[in-house]
């Protein structure tokens, strides 16, 4: 079955990677529509052996034969346009934070909750750091139960789009940041996104709330500190977990290594550079935390642009096709 696909934000870092992943997976595309802002109108983008002209995103320009639209152009663009695509018959997979916490929208990591994917409307792609930890936590939750989770993230500059990558490069040439509030080269910025009244940042609240929604544990005790690090691609997350029951570490590692979407890499330590370009989540440094009853420490890394964004969105699209074909 071939379908008509739109990529909204096709000139951006995630949009470009969506096209790369669609191509790698030979996604059965009939017609392809590439949308971006007015700035990119008329720009040419090659996909497989054909050249496509970027279309300015306006309500009038939304084609009425789109089956699946992959959005990665920021929350305000999604807010303004996603429903318009749905009204014209498309199913939207949205990479922004716009719809993630809506009760009537599925928030999907296919390895974890593909059964929640609807056959119409808007589906939300989770935050990149949330996606990184979900496959491993799903396994631990099902097998042992989760009592409490503490996240400390080490997030690459590409999480802030092209602007984040440019800041790192420009800082290295002695220039000031434009995207970040501070210099990121040779530095760490101990917050990501806007501060909330709680003292947490929006990024931290996303990780907390999205974890609860995806795992279906609305009362899960979970906290997060999100930090920007001077790394180009891949986010690392130090995860401290208290399980509900005791475990044999060897059995736990063996089980985790068989979990969907997880690669256990306890000897070859997962680093951002090693994981860049990969589609799985890499788990290492698995060890008991003896400071609490059934404690466990993990270090998890995933490519934030691929599994953390583009790959996850394309995998949702693949699930939709699979369901339609059944
Ligand atoms: P454009 O390249 O025309 O600005 P990144 O996060 O890497 O910066 O990418 C953001 C993506 O979202 C780009 O493709 C960008 O297009 C697109 N985008 C940003 N604002 C809009 C908008 N108002 N309408 C459509 N696309 C937008």
mmCIF file of C-alpha atoms and ligand atoms in Angstrom:
data_model
loop_
_atom_site.group_PDB
_atom_site.id
_atom_site.type_symbol
_atom_site.label_atom_id
_atom_site.label_comp_id
_atom_site.label_asym_id
_atom_site.label_seq_id
_atom_site.Cartn_x
_atom_site.Cartn_y
_atom_site.Cartn_z
ATOM 1 C CA UNK A 1 0.000 0.000 0.000
ATOM 2 C CA UNK A 2 1.477 3.359 -1.084
ATOM 3 C CA UNK A 3 0.434 6.524 0.738
ATOM 4 C CA UNK A 4 0.734 10.285 0.305
ATOM 5 C CA UNK A 5 3.052 11.751 2.913
ATOM 6 C CA UNK A 6 3.688 15.336 4.039
ATOM 7 C CA UNK A 7 6.671 16.496 6.077
ATOM 8 C CA UNK A 8 6.012 19.807 7.818
ATOM 9 C CA UNK A 9 9.287 21.465 8.821
ATOM 10 C CA UNK A 10 11.064 19.606 6.026
ATOM 11 C CA UNK A 11 14.049 21.982 6.014
ATOM 12 C CA UNK A 12 14.756 21.544 9.745
ATOM 13 C CA UNK A 13 17.065 19.146 11.494
ATOM 14 C CA UNK A 14 14.320 16.694 12.449
ATOM 15 C CA UNK A 15 12.424 17.142 9.153
ATOM 16 C CA UNK A 16 15.560 16.318 7.169
ATOM 17 C CA UNK A 17 16.164 13.248 9.331
ATOM 18 C CA UNK A 18 12.540 12.160 8.874
ATOM 19 C CA UNK A 19 13.200 12.116 5.112
ATOM 20 C CA UNK A 20 16.421 10.169 5.661
ATOM 21 C CA UNK A 21 14.657 7.546 7.810
ATOM 22 C CA UNK A 22 11.678 7.282 5.396
ATOM 23 C CA UNK A 23 14.202 6.639 2.614
ATOM 24 C CA UNK A 24 16.266 4.109 4.615
ATOM 25 C CA UNK A 25 13.115 2.173 5.458
ATOM 26 C CA UNK A 26 11.818 2.451 1.926
ATOM 27 C CA UNK A 27 8.536 3.805 3.255
ATOM 28 C CA UNK A 28 5.914 3.282 0.518
ATOM 29 C CA UNK A 29 5.385 6.874 -0.594
ATOM 30 C CA UNK A 30 3.125 7.720 -3.498
ATOM 31 C CA UNK A 31 3.122 11.539 -3.332
ATOM 32 C CA UNK A 32 5.452 13.539 -1.082
ATOM 33 C CA UNK A 33 4.686 17.097 0.080
ATOM 34 C CA UNK A 34 7.402 19.148 1.796
ATOM 35 C CA UNK A 35 6.277 22.157 3.839
ATOM 36 C CA UNK A 36 8.299 24.816 5.666
ATOM 37 C CA UNK A 37 8.022 28.524 6.416
ATOM 38 C CA UNK A 38 7.906 31.356 3.905
ATOM 39 C CA UNK A 39 11.707 31.644 4.260
ATOM 40 C CA UNK A 40 12.153 28.307 2.483
ATOM 41 C CA UNK A 41 9.474 28.673 -0.176
ATOM 42 C CA UNK A 42 10.729 27.337 -3.531
ATOM 43 C CA UNK A 43 13.830 25.673 -2.064
ATOM 44 C CA UNK A 44 14.622 22.309 -3.700
ATOM 45 C CA UNK A 45 15.028 19.120 -1.667
ATOM 46 C CA UNK A 46 16.031 15.787 -3.177
ATOM 47 C CA UNK A 47 14.292 12.634 -1.998
ATOM 48 C CA UNK A 48 15.378 9.377 -3.597
ATOM 49 C CA UNK A 49 15.835 10.243 -7.270
ATOM 50 C CA UNK A 50 13.349 13.141 -7.423
ATOM 51 C CA UNK A 51 13.619 16.816 -6.627
ATOM 52 C CA UNK A 52 10.810 18.422 -4.620
ATOM 53 C CA UNK A 53 10.000 22.114 -4.202
ATOM 54 C CA UNK A 54 9.361 23.276 -0.641
ATOM 55 C CA UNK A 55 5.819 24.597 -0.209
ATOM 56 C CA UNK A 56 5.103 27.541 2.089
ATOM 57 C CA UNK A 57 2.853 26.360 4.897
ATOM 58 C CA UNK A 58 -0.455 28.205 4.650
ATOM 59 C CA UNK A 59 -3.997 26.903 5.120
ATOM 60 C CA UNK A 60 -4.677 27.267 1.388
ATOM 61 C CA UNK A 61 -1.579 25.230 0.496
ATOM 62 C CA UNK A 62 -2.576 22.120 2.444
ATOM 63 C CA UNK A 63 -3.218 19.378 -0.120
ATOM 64 C CA UNK A 64 -6.407 17.391 0.291
ATOM 65 C CA UNK A 65 -4.961 13.983 -0.556
ATOM 66 C CA UNK A 66 -2.419 13.629 2.274
ATOM 67 C CA UNK A 67 -2.659 10.344 4.198
ATOM 68 C CA UNK A 68 0.075 10.872 6.810
ATOM 69 C CA UNK A 69 1.601 14.214 7.861
ATOM 70 C CA UNK A 70 4.785 14.246 9.944
ATOM 71 C CA UNK A 71 5.097 17.562 11.796
ATOM 72 C CA UNK A 72 8.315 18.990 13.230
ATOM 73 C CA UNK A 73 8.059 22.767 12.976
ATOM 74 C CA UNK A 74 7.507 23.804 16.589
ATOM 75 C CA UNK A 75 4.469 23.813 18.860
ATOM 76 C CA UNK A 76 2.917 27.038 17.545
ATOM 77 C CA UNK A 77 2.958 25.718 13.966
ATOM 78 C CA UNK A 78 1.363 22.467 15.135
ATOM 79 C CA UNK A 79 -1.208 24.395 17.103
ATOM 80 C CA UNK A 80 -2.170 26.433 14.065
ATOM 81 C CA UNK A 81 -2.009 23.781 11.344
ATOM 82 C CA UNK A 82 -2.233 20.175 12.612
ATOM 83 C CA UNK A 83 -6.022 20.138 12.890
ATOM 84 C CA UNK A 84 -6.294 21.684 9.402
ATOM 85 C CA UNK A 85 -4.400 18.685 8.004
ATOM 86 C CA UNK A 86 -6.744 16.352 9.904
ATOM 87 C CA UNK A 87 -9.762 18.240 8.524
ATOM 88 C CA UNK A 88 -8.435 17.533 5.050
ATOM 89 C CA UNK A 89 -8.223 13.799 5.783
ATOM 90 C CA UNK A 90 -4.659 13.307 7.034
ATOM 91 C CA UNK A 91 -3.499 11.543 10.191
ATOM 92 C CA UNK A 92 -0.902 13.753 11.890
ATOM 93 C CA UNK A 93 2.157 12.560 13.816
ATOM 94 C CA UNK A 94 3.345 15.601 15.727
ATOM 95 C CA UNK A 95 6.849 15.949 17.140
ATOM 96 C CA UNK A 96 6.103 19.115 19.116
ATOM 97 C CA UNK A 97 4.897 19.393 22.704
ATOM 98 C CA UNK A 98 1.579 20.894 21.561
ATOM 99 C CA UNK A 99 -0.734 17.899 22.051
ATOM 100 C CA UNK A 100 1.288 15.492 24.197
ATOM 101 C CA UNK A 101 -0.659 15.927 27.400
ATOM 102 C CA UNK A 102 -4.133 16.160 25.820
ATOM 103 C CA UNK A 103 -6.264 13.398 27.340
ATOM 104 C CA UNK A 104 -7.743 12.515 23.972
ATOM 105 C CA UNK A 105 -4.389 12.223 22.128
ATOM 106 C CA UNK A 106 -2.123 9.189 22.184
ATOM 107 C CA UNK A 107 1.527 9.777 23.171
ATOM 108 C CA UNK A 108 3.419 6.967 21.552
ATOM 109 C CA UNK A 109 6.716 5.112 21.692
ATOM 110 C CA UNK A 110 5.889 2.129 19.451
ATOM 111 C CA UNK A 111 7.925 -0.401 21.476
ATOM 112 C CA UNK A 112 5.998 0.607 24.588
ATOM 113 C CA UNK A 113 2.391 1.461 23.725
ATOM 114 C CA UNK A 114 1.685 0.912 20.028
ATOM 115 C CA UNK A 115 -1.767 -0.393 20.992
ATOM 116 C CA UNK A 116 -2.815 3.223 21.718
ATOM 117 C CA UNK A 117 -2.255 4.393 18.102
ATOM 118 C CA UNK A 118 -5.598 5.569 16.674
ATOM 119 C CA UNK A 119 -6.497 5.383 12.980
ATOM 120 C CA UNK A 120 -7.288 9.075 12.644
ATOM 121 C CA UNK A 121 -6.589 12.456 14.205
ATOM 122 C CA UNK A 122 -3.384 13.644 15.843
ATOM 123 C CA UNK A 123 -0.783 11.395 17.481
ATOM 124 C CA UNK A 124 1.916 12.978 19.644
ATOM 125 C CA UNK A 125 5.585 12.030 19.497
ATOM 126 C CA UNK A 126 7.113 12.340 22.985
ATOM 127 C CA UNK A 127 9.981 14.566 24.110
ATOM 128 C CA UNK A 128 13.407 13.268 23.005
ATOM 129 C CA UNK A 129 14.675 12.551 26.534
ATOM 130 C CA UNK A 130 11.430 10.809 27.468
ATOM 131 C CA UNK A 131 11.703 8.532 24.415
ATOM 132 C CA UNK A 132 15.309 7.696 25.383
ATOM 133 C CA UNK A 133 14.313 6.162 28.711
ATOM 134 C CA UNK A 134 10.879 4.664 27.910
ATOM 135 C CA UNK A 135 11.803 1.246 26.419
ATOM 136 C CA UNK A 136 14.015 0.323 29.414
ATOM 137 C CA UNK A 137 11.594 1.705 31.997
ATOM 138 C CA UNK A 138 8.676 -0.126 30.392
ATOM 139 C CA UNK A 139 10.522 -3.404 30.835
ATOM 140 C CA UNK A 140 11.404 -2.615 34.468
ATOM 141 C CA UNK A 141 7.862 -1.432 35.183
ATOM 142 C CA UNK A 142 6.249 -4.599 33.787
ATOM 143 C CA UNK A 143 8.716 -6.968 35.448
ATOM 144 C CA UNK A 144 9.420 -5.374 38.847
ATOM 145 C CA UNK A 145 7.132 -2.328 39.246
ATOM 146 C CA UNK A 146 8.410 1.238 39.644
ATOM 147 C CA UNK A 147 8.421 2.878 43.079
ATOM 148 C CA UNK A 148 10.344 6.059 42.211
ATOM 149 C CA UNK A 149 12.461 7.376 39.314
ATOM 150 C CA UNK A 150 15.109 10.148 39.258
ATOM 151 C CA UNK A 151 16.308 11.473 35.882
ATOM 152 C CA UNK A 152 19.424 13.587 35.311
ATOM 153 C CA UNK A 153 19.833 14.402 31.635
ATOM 154 C CA UNK A 154 22.862 15.371 29.555
ATOM 155 C CA UNK A 155 21.233 16.787 26.410
ATOM 156 C CA UNK A 156 23.033 17.648 23.182
ATOM 157 C CA UNK A 157 22.757 21.029 21.459
ATOM 158 C CA UNK A 158 20.928 19.588 18.443
ATOM 159 C CA UNK A 159 17.904 19.217 20.734
ATOM 160 C CA UNK A 160 17.502 22.959 20.168
ATOM 161 C CA UNK A 161 17.519 22.523 16.364
ATOM 162 C CA UNK A 162 19.897 24.091 13.860
ATOM 163 C CA UNK A 163 20.218 27.124 16.156
ATOM 164 C CA UNK A 164 21.685 24.959 18.921
ATOM 165 C CA UNK A 165 24.304 23.429 16.614
ATOM 166 C CA UNK A 166 25.182 26.887 15.276
ATOM 167 C CA UNK A 167 25.701 28.236 18.806
ATOM 168 C CA UNK A 168 28.207 25.494 19.623
ATOM 169 C CA UNK A 169 30.115 26.077 16.372
ATOM 170 C CA UNK A 170 30.028 29.861 16.781
ATOM 171 C CA UNK A 171 31.108 29.731 20.440
ATOM 172 C CA UNK A 172 34.135 27.718 19.334
ATOM 173 C CA UNK A 173 35.014 30.637 17.027
ATOM 174 C CA UNK A 174 34.666 33.063 19.938
ATOM 175 C CA UNK A 175 31.181 34.285 19.021
ATOM 176 C CA UNK A 176 28.224 34.680 21.394
ATOM 177 C CA UNK A 177 25.247 32.282 21.574
ATOM 178 C CA UNK A 178 22.012 33.262 19.880
ATOM 179 C CA UNK A 179 19.781 30.298 20.714
ATOM 180 C CA UNK A 180 21.015 29.605 24.258
ATOM 181 C CA UNK A 181 21.118 32.187 27.070
ATOM 182 C CA UNK A 182 24.737 31.378 27.788
ATOM 183 C CA UNK A 183 27.895 30.066 26.153
ATOM 184 C CA UNK A 184 27.549 26.311 25.598
ATOM 185 C CA UNK A 185 31.086 25.480 24.388
ATOM 186 C CA UNK A 186 33.268 24.415 27.362
ATOM 187 C CA UNK A 187 30.197 24.853 29.565
ATOM 188 C CA UNK A 188 27.004 23.236 30.939
ATOM 189 C CA UNK A 189 23.663 25.018 31.095
ATOM 190 C CA UNK A 190 21.703 23.597 34.043
ATOM 191 C CA UNK A 191 18.221 24.140 32.624
ATOM 192 C CA UNK A 192 16.382 23.496 29.355
ATOM 193 C CA UNK A 193 13.316 25.399 28.163
ATOM 194 C CA UNK A 194 11.389 27.915 30.246
ATOM 195 C CA UNK A 195 11.211 27.997 34.038
ATOM 196 C CA UNK A 196 7.837 27.197 35.598
ATOM 197 C CA UNK A 197 6.443 28.522 38.900
ATOM 198 C CA UNK A 198 7.415 25.196 40.495
ATOM 199 C CA UNK A 199 11.124 25.933 39.920
ATOM 200 C CA UNK A 200 11.268 23.095 37.413
ATOM 201 C CA UNK A 201 11.755 23.826 33.721
ATOM 202 C CA UNK A 202 9.224 22.947 31.049
ATOM 203 C CA UNK A 203 11.579 20.235 29.742
ATOM 204 C CA UNK A 204 11.695 18.627 33.202
ATOM 205 C CA UNK A 205 7.922 18.788 33.543
ATOM 206 C CA UNK A 206 7.592 17.223 30.082
ATOM 207 C CA UNK A 207 9.764 14.270 31.135
ATOM 208 C CA UNK A 208 7.809 13.785 34.354
ATOM 209 C CA UNK A 209 4.308 14.081 32.888
ATOM 210 C CA UNK A 210 5.035 12.221 29.656
ATOM 211 C CA UNK A 211 6.644 9.292 31.528
ATOM 212 C CA UNK A 212 3.515 8.911 33.644
ATOM 213 C CA UNK A 213 1.252 9.040 30.583
ATOM 214 C CA UNK A 214 3.238 6.614 28.401
ATOM 215 C CA UNK A 215 3.765 4.070 31.173
ATOM 216 C CA UNK A 216 0.132 4.440 32.281
ATOM 217 C CA UNK A 217 1.273 5.209 35.858
ATOM 218 C CA UNK A 218 -0.415 8.498 36.715
ATOM 219 C CA UNK A 219 0.880 8.549 40.294
ATOM 220 C CA UNK A 220 4.473 7.506 39.528
ATOM 221 C CA UNK A 221 6.932 9.293 41.830
ATOM 222 C CA UNK A 222 9.371 10.812 39.368
ATOM 223 C CA UNK A 223 11.652 13.845 39.287
ATOM 224 C CA UNK A 224 14.057 15.276 36.709
ATOM 225 C CA UNK A 225 16.943 17.707 36.215
ATOM 226 C CA UNK A 226 17.662 18.549 32.566
ATOM 227 C CA UNK A 227 21.075 19.900 31.555
ATOM 228 C CA UNK A 228 22.383 21.089 28.166
ATOM 229 C CA UNK A 229 25.887 19.812 27.391
ATOM 230 C CA UNK A 230 28.334 20.768 24.606
ATOM 231 C CA UNK A 231 27.722 17.605 22.564
ATOM 232 C CA UNK A 232 26.363 17.764 19.013
ATOM 233 C CA UNK A 233 24.055 14.719 18.847
ATOM 234 C CA UNK A 234 22.520 12.160 21.292
ATOM 235 C CA UNK A 235 21.133 12.686 24.763
ATOM 236 C CA UNK A 236 22.391 10.764 27.805
ATOM 237 C CA UNK A 237 20.211 10.170 30.856
ATOM 238 C CA UNK A 238 21.386 8.955 34.251
ATOM 239 C CA UNK A 239 18.384 7.070 35.627
ATOM 240 C CA UNK A 240 18.060 6.104 39.274
ATOM 241 C CA UNK A 241 15.162 3.730 39.924
ATOM 242 C CA UNK A 242 13.612 2.233 43.031
ATOM 243 C CA UNK A 243 11.805 -0.929 42.037
ATOM 244 C CA UNK A 244 8.815 -2.380 43.874
ATOM 245 C CA UNK A 245 10.434 -5.768 44.367
ATOM 246 C CA UNK A 246 13.858 -7.287 44.718
ATOM 247 C CA UNK A 247 15.806 -8.463 41.697
ATOM 248 C CA UNK A 248 18.748 -10.563 40.691
ATOM 249 C CA UNK A 249 21.043 -8.165 38.813
ATOM 250 C CA UNK A 250 22.175 -10.782 36.289
ATOM 251 C CA UNK A 251 18.575 -11.771 35.483
ATOM 252 C CA UNK A 252 17.552 -8.119 35.229
ATOM 253 C CA UNK A 253 20.362 -7.347 32.768
ATOM 254 C CA UNK A 254 19.525 -10.428 30.710
ATOM 255 C CA UNK A 255 15.816 -9.505 30.584
ATOM 256 C CA UNK A 256 16.561 -5.901 29.724
ATOM 257 C CA UNK A 257 18.847 -6.956 26.887
ATOM 258 C CA UNK A 258 15.858 -8.732 25.288
ATOM 259 C CA UNK A 259 13.484 -5.777 25.715
ATOM 260 C CA UNK A 260 12.179 -4.133 22.520
ATOM 261 C CA UNK A 261 14.171 -1.083 21.423
ATOM 262 C CA UNK A 262 16.895 -1.646 24.035
ATOM 263 C CA UNK A 263 20.541 -2.520 23.460
ATOM 264 C CA UNK A 264 22.332 -3.398 26.684
ATOM 265 C CA UNK A 265 25.905 -2.261 26.404
ATOM 266 C CA UNK A 266 27.365 -2.780 29.857
ATOM 267 C CA UNK A 267 30.952 -3.387 28.753
ATOM 268 C CA UNK A 268 31.222 -0.967 25.821
ATOM 269 C CA UNK A 269 29.949 2.145 27.566
ATOM 270 C CA UNK A 270 27.349 3.974 25.478
ATOM 271 C CA UNK A 271 28.561 7.469 24.600
ATOM 272 C CA UNK A 272 26.829 10.108 22.470
ATOM 273 C CA UNK A 273 29.355 9.638 19.674
ATOM 274 C CA UNK A 274 28.955 5.851 19.611
ATOM 275 C CA UNK A 275 25.169 6.075 19.588
ATOM 276 C CA UNK A 276 24.890 8.878 16.969
ATOM 277 C CA UNK A 277 23.013 7.594 13.921
ATOM 278 C CA UNK A 278 21.517 4.590 15.751
ATOM 279 C CA UNK A 279 17.819 3.822 16.153
ATOM 280 C CA UNK A 280 17.862 1.971 19.480
ATOM 281 C CA UNK A 281 18.291 3.131 23.068
ATOM 282 C CA UNK A 282 21.621 2.048 24.588
ATOM 283 C CA UNK A 283 21.756 1.089 28.256
ATOM 284 C CA UNK A 284 24.958 0.773 30.270
ATOM 285 C CA UNK A 285 26.415 1.206 33.788
ATOM 286 C CA UNK A 286 23.681 -1.091 35.132
ATOM 287 C CA UNK A 287 24.314 -1.544 38.833
ATOM 288 C CA UNK A 288 22.572 -1.839 42.168
ATOM 289 C CA UNK A 289 21.958 1.318 44.190
ATOM 290 C CA UNK A 290 22.515 0.135 47.744
ATOM 291 C CA UNK A 291 21.365 3.416 49.304
ATOM 292 C CA UNK A 292 17.697 2.351 48.967
ATOM 293 C CA UNK A 293 15.805 -0.952 49.220
ATOM 294 C CA UNK A 294 15.521 -2.149 45.619
ATOM 295 C CA UNK A 295 17.607 0.500 43.912
ATOM 296 C CA UNK A 296 19.107 0.449 40.432
ATOM 297 C CA UNK A 297 21.289 2.844 38.437
ATOM 298 C CA UNK A 298 21.293 2.982 34.639
ATOM 299 C CA UNK A 299 22.937 5.181 32.013
ATOM 300 C CA UNK A 300 20.840 5.448 28.840
ATOM 301 C CA UNK A 301 21.792 7.117 25.545
ATOM 302 C CA UNK A 302 19.840 7.600 22.311
ATOM 303 C CA UNK A 303 20.306 9.739 19.208
ATOM 304 C CA UNK A 304 17.904 12.579 19.986
ATOM 305 C CA UNK A 305 17.268 13.448 16.354
ATOM 306 C CA UNK A 306 16.713 9.839 15.260
ATOM 307 C CA UNK A 307 15.067 7.678 17.976
ATOM 308 C CA UNK A 308 14.348 10.786 20.050
ATOM 309 C CA UNK A 309 12.378 12.369 17.200
ATOM 310 C CA UNK A 310 12.440 11.364 13.515
ATOM 311 C CA UNK A 311 12.792 7.576 13.821
ATOM 312 C CA UNK A 312 10.093 7.359 16.484
ATOM 313 C CA UNK A 313 7.714 9.375 14.269
ATOM 314 C CA UNK A 314 8.432 7.186 11.223
ATOM 315 C CA UNK A 315 7.971 4.043 13.357
ATOM 316 C CA UNK A 316 4.527 5.338 14.376
ATOM 317 C CA UNK A 317 3.767 5.854 10.665
ATOM 318 C CA UNK A 318 4.913 2.283 9.957
ATOM 319 C CA UNK A 319 2.577 1.006 12.696
ATOM 320 C CA UNK A 320 -0.320 2.942 11.133
ATOM 321 C CA UNK A 321 0.346 1.278 7.773
ATOM 322 C CA UNK A 322 0.642 -2.124 9.432
ATOM 323 C CA UNK A 323 -2.727 -1.627 11.165
ATOM 324 C CA UNK A 324 -4.337 -0.440 7.908
ATOM 325 C CA UNK A 325 -3.069 -3.491 6.068
ATOM 326 C CA UNK A 326 -4.366 -5.934 8.721
HETATM 327 P P1 LIG B 1 12.278 27.152 7.771
HETATM 328 O O1 LIG B 1 13.544 26.406 7.424
HETATM 329 O O2 LIG B 1 11.589 27.670 6.553
HETATM 330 O O3 LIG B 1 12.490 28.170 8.847
HETATM 331 P P2 LIG B 1 14.902 23.540 13.289
HETATM 332 O O4 LIG B 1 14.247 23.117 14.572
HETATM 333 O O5 LIG B 1 15.969 22.635 12.839
HETATM 334 O O6 LIG B 1 15.323 24.973 13.333
HETATM 335 O O7 LIG B 1 13.729 23.432 12.151
HETATM 336 C C1 LIG B 1 12.487 24.026 12.281
HETATM 337 C C2 LIG B 1 11.642 23.673 11.057
HETATM 338 O O8 LIG B 1 10.349 24.239 11.254
HETATM 339 C C3 LIG B 1 12.157 24.261 9.761
HETATM 340 O O9 LIG B 1 11.849 23.393 8.690
HETATM 341 C C4 LIG B 1 11.374 25.554 9.662
HETATM 342 O O10 LIG B 1 11.251 26.064 8.341
HETATM 343 C C5 LIG B 1 10.022 25.080 10.146
HETATM 344 N N1 LIG B 1 9.195 26.191 10.591
HETATM 345 C C6 LIG B 1 9.437 27.075 11.558
HETATM 346 N N2 LIG B 1 8.425 27.965 11.677
HETATM 347 C C7 LIG B 1 7.514 27.631 10.735
HETATM 348 C C8 LIG B 1 6.253 28.149 10.335
HETATM 349 N N3 LIG B 1 5.700 29.210 10.927
HETATM 350 N N4 LIG B 1 5.603 27.541 9.320
HETATM 351 C C9 LIG B 1 6.143 26.463 8.709
HETATM 352 N N5 LIG B 1 7.322 25.923 9.040
HETATM 353 C C10 LIG B 1 8.013 26.503 10.040
#
